[in-house]
Amino acid sequence: MNKTTYKISHFNNELKVFKADKKEIIFSSFWFMEFGKTCAEIKNAKEEHLYTITKKFQFWKWRMVYLIKNKNENKFILISTNNRNTIFKIEIDDTNFEIKINYKNKKSIYKNQIKIAEVDENLSEENFKELITTDKNELEIVFLLYTCLLVGKNHENSGSILTSQKQLETNEDPWT
């Protein structure tokens, strides 16, 4: 299983993923407030619009929901499966994706229960985070899912709002 490493930059309301050399942007996202809702847009390297995300909190179920619309106007929902908001699931084109918030500032992304990516939010050199993936073809989806979790956060408060690491998910297969 070949792993490819990318670098992630998170500054204010903007997130960018670069090739490992940090010279070429692959995807970028930007979030903003619109009519009381937090929204985000994801673009590719050519600045073509790929996705729009709207973040909502369902008070009656006490969980986060992300409404996603792609460039073809297809709609998807990334929804928390627990009230701690540490596991999220989405179905895209008959494929199930899941993202888990793990201990030690890591996020794991699964495709049909197989881990395809891990984000290490511990800053590496020059304030970059690392994204490691085994499936380069799914980088767009991985970036989409990771962006959803960061919508509404800036780099100063990007840490977990949970009070204890015990509330986070165990990383069964840590890569870093």
One Martini backbone bead per residue (centre of mass of N, CA, C, O) as a GRO file, in nm:
protein
  176
    1MET     BB    1   0.088   0.043   0.029
    2ASN     BB    2   0.078   0.352  -0.095
    3LYS     BB    3   0.196   0.662   0.029
    4THR     BB    4   0.078   0.999   0.029
    5THR     BB    5   0.206   1.327   0.076
    6TYR     BB    6   0.066   1.618   0.218
    7LYS     BB    7  -0.004   1.965   0.252
    8ILE     BB    8  -0.142   2.186   0.509
    9SER     BB    9  -0.315   2.500   0.511
   10HIS     BB   10  -0.419   2.711   0.800
   11PHE     BB   11  -0.581   3.033   0.749
   12ASN     BB   12  -0.822   3.128   0.901
   13ASN     BB   13  -1.070   3.077   0.633
   14GLU     BB   14  -0.831   2.888   0.507
   15LEU     BB   15  -0.775   2.602   0.287
   16LYS     BB   16  -0.482   2.404   0.186
   17VAL     BB   17  -0.355   2.182  -0.066
   18PHE     BB   18  -0.039   2.026  -0.116
   19LYS     BB   19   0.219   1.930  -0.229
   20ALA     BB   20   0.502   1.830  -0.067
   21ASP     BB   21   0.664   2.099  -0.180
   22LYS     BB   22   0.458   2.358  -0.150
   23LYS     BB   23   0.391   2.481  -0.462
   24GLU     BB   24   0.117   2.315  -0.526
   25ILE     BB   25  -0.208   2.361  -0.562
   26ILE     BB   26  -0.504   2.159  -0.547
   27PHE     BB   27  -0.680   2.272  -0.299
   28SER     BB   28  -0.951   2.494  -0.185
   29SER     BB   29  -1.085   2.682   0.100
   30PHE     BB   30  -1.377   2.885   0.206
   31TRP     BB   31  -1.520   3.065   0.482
   32PHE     BB   32  -1.859   3.189   0.581
   33MET     BB   33  -2.112   3.415   0.646
   34GLU     BB   34  -2.474   3.332   0.580
   35PHE     BB   35  -2.755   3.401   0.718
   36GLY     BB   36  -2.636   3.254   0.996
   37LYS     BB   37  -2.445   3.074   0.825
   38THR     BB   38  -2.205   2.836   0.759
   39CYS     BB   39  -1.990   2.859   0.476
   40ALA     BB   40  -1.849   2.681   0.182
   41GLU     BB   41  -1.573   2.663  -0.057
   42ILE     BB   42  -1.456   2.456  -0.328
   43LYS     BB   43  -1.142   2.442  -0.505
   44ASN     BB   44  -0.933   2.417  -0.751
   45ALA     BB   45  -0.642   2.505  -0.911
   46LYS     BB   46  -0.840   2.662  -1.136
   47GLU     BB   47  -1.087   2.788  -0.965
   48GLU     BB   48  -1.300   2.569  -0.959
   49HIS     BB   49  -1.604   2.484  -0.866
   50LEU     BB   50  -1.712   2.204  -0.650
   51TYR     BB   51  -1.818   2.309  -0.354
   52THR     BB   52  -2.087   2.336  -0.111
   53ILE     BB   53  -2.111   2.437   0.236
   54THR     BB   54  -2.340   2.367   0.514
   55LYS     BB   55  -2.361   2.446   0.851
   56LYS     BB   56  -2.524   2.247   1.109
   57PHE     BB   57  -2.737   2.234   1.403
   58GLN     BB   58  -2.904   1.974   1.578
   59PHE     BB   59  -3.068   2.013   1.864
   60TRP     BB   60  -3.265   1.757   1.884
   61LYS     BB   61  -2.982   1.564   1.833
   62TRP     BB   62  -2.699   1.678   1.895
   63ARG     BB   63  -2.577   1.756   1.587
   64MET     BB   64  -2.388   1.756   1.304
   65VAL     BB   65  -2.439   1.919   0.978
   66TYR     BB   66  -2.359   1.873   0.622
   67LEU     BB   67  -2.432   2.054   0.339
   68ILE     BB   68  -2.384   1.926   0.006
   69LYS     BB   69  -2.277   2.079  -0.309
   70ASN     BB   70  -2.213   2.029  -0.624
   71LYS     BB   71  -2.154   2.135  -0.950
   72ASN     BB   72  -2.425   1.945  -1.030
   73GLU     BB   73  -2.634   1.978  -0.776
   74ASN     BB   74  -2.565   1.765  -0.587
   75LYS     BB   75  -2.674   1.608  -0.282
   76PHE     BB   76  -2.529   1.598   0.053
   77ILE     BB   77  -2.473   1.424   0.379
   78LEU     BB   78  -2.297   1.512   0.666
   79ILE     BB   79  -2.313   1.304   0.962
   80SER     BB   80  -2.349   1.255   1.280
   81THR     BB   81  -2.341   0.944   1.486
   82ASN     BB   82  -2.284   1.123   1.744
   83ASN     BB   83  -2.298   1.341   2.028
   84ARG     BB   84  -1.973   1.412   2.005
   85ASN     BB   85  -1.872   1.463   1.712
   86THR     BB   86  -1.651   1.204   1.595
   87ILE     BB   87  -1.857   1.081   1.377
   88PHE     BB   88  -1.879   1.067   1.016
   89LYS     BB   89  -2.125   1.040   0.744
   90ILE     BB   90  -2.125   0.939   0.386
   91GLU     BB   91  -2.293   0.925   0.062
   92ILE     BB   92  -2.120   0.855  -0.255
   93ASP     BB   93  -2.197   0.684  -0.508
   94ASP     BB   94  -2.228   0.412  -0.326
   95THR     BB   95  -2.025   0.540  -0.111
   96ASN     BB   96  -1.869   0.504   0.200
   97PHE     BB   97  -1.796   0.760   0.432
   98GLU     BB   98  -1.551   0.826   0.699
   99ILE     BB   99  -1.497   1.035   0.993
  100LYS     BB  100  -1.243   1.056   1.249
  101ILE     BB  101  -1.179   1.169   1.574
  102ASN     BB  102  -0.872   1.163   1.721
  103TYR     BB  103  -0.620   1.134   1.887
  104LYS     BB  104  -0.364   1.358   1.862
  105ASN     BB  105  -0.466   1.534   1.617
  106LYS     BB  106  -0.652   1.325   1.444
  107LYS     BB  107  -0.767   1.207   1.117
  108SER     BB  108  -0.992   0.961   0.981
  109ILE     BB  109  -1.040   0.803   0.657
  110TYR     BB  110  -1.312   0.621   0.508
  111LYS     BB  111  -1.371   0.349   0.266
  112ASN     BB  112  -1.559   0.105   0.320
  113GLN     BB  113  -1.384   0.050   0.602
  114ILE     BB  114  -1.123   0.181   0.464
  115LYS     BB  115  -0.831   0.325   0.504
  116ILE     BB  116  -0.720   0.635   0.314
  117ALA     BB  117  -0.674   0.853   0.558
  118GLU     BB  118  -0.452   1.104   0.726
  119VAL     BB  119  -0.456   1.363   0.973
  120ASP     BB  120  -0.197   1.576   1.095
  121GLU     BB  121  -0.231   1.853   1.324
  122ASN     BB  122   0.055   1.857   1.380
  123LEU     BB  123   0.289   2.072   1.337
  124SER     BB  124   0.513   2.122   1.116
  125GLU     BB  125   0.689   2.265   0.916
  126GLU     BB  126   0.579   2.583   0.865
  127ASN     BB  127   0.273   2.526   0.957
  128PHE     BB  128   0.216   2.229   0.864
  129LYS     BB  129   0.014   1.979   0.765
  130GLU     BB  130  -0.068   1.630   0.735
  131LEU     BB  131  -0.143   1.428   0.442
  132ILE     BB  132  -0.238   1.087   0.418
  133THR     BB  133  -0.254   0.859   0.132
  134THR     BB  134  -0.373   0.565  -0.068
  135ASP     BB  135  -0.590   0.751  -0.248
  136LYS     BB  136  -0.560   0.982  -0.491
  137ASN     BB  137  -0.859   0.972  -0.613
  138GLU     BB  138  -0.975   1.079  -0.309
  139LEU     BB  139  -0.874   1.369  -0.236
  140GLU     BB  140  -1.126   1.541  -0.273
  141ILE     BB  141  -1.295   1.400  -0.050
  142VAL     BB  142  -1.100   1.437   0.180
  143PHE     BB  143  -1.104   1.747   0.169
  144LEU     BB  144  -1.403   1.780   0.214
  145LEU     BB  145  -1.423   1.645   0.495
  146TYR     BB  146  -1.212   1.823   0.636
  147THR     BB  147  -1.348   2.094   0.586
  148CYS     BB  148  -1.605   2.048   0.743
  149LEU     BB  149  -1.460   2.039   1.029
  150LEU     BB  150  -1.342   2.356   0.983
  151VAL     BB  151  -1.588   2.503   0.970
  152GLY     BB  152  -1.554   2.809   1.159
  153LYS     BB  153  -1.246   2.792   1.182
  154ASN     BB  154  -0.950   2.908   1.300
  155HIS     BB  155  -0.617   2.889   1.375
  156GLU     BB  156  -0.654   2.968   1.681
  157ASN     BB  157  -0.931   2.756   1.718
  158SER     BB  158  -0.863   2.449   1.596
  159GLY     BB  159  -0.914   2.307   1.831
  160SER     BB  160  -1.059   2.125   2.048
  161ILE     BB  161  -1.376   2.144   2.235
  162LEU     BB  162  -1.305   1.924   2.399
  163THR     BB  163  -1.228   1.825   2.732
  164SER     BB  164  -1.143   1.525   2.630
  165GLN     BB  165  -0.972   1.256   2.496
  166LYS     BB  166  -1.192   1.040   2.579
  167GLN     BB  167  -1.402   1.150   2.351
  168LEU     BB  168  -1.237   1.019   2.148
  169GLU     BB  169  -1.114   0.828   1.900
  170THR     BB  170  -0.970   0.544   1.812
  171ASN     BB  171  -0.665   0.463   1.647
  172GLU     BB  172  -0.624   0.161   1.497
  173ASP     BB  173  -0.432   0.293   1.238
  174PRO     BB  174  -0.156   0.442   1.268
  175TRP     BB  175   0.069   0.644   1.051
  176THR     BB  176   0.221   0.873   1.262
   0.00000   0.00000   0.00000
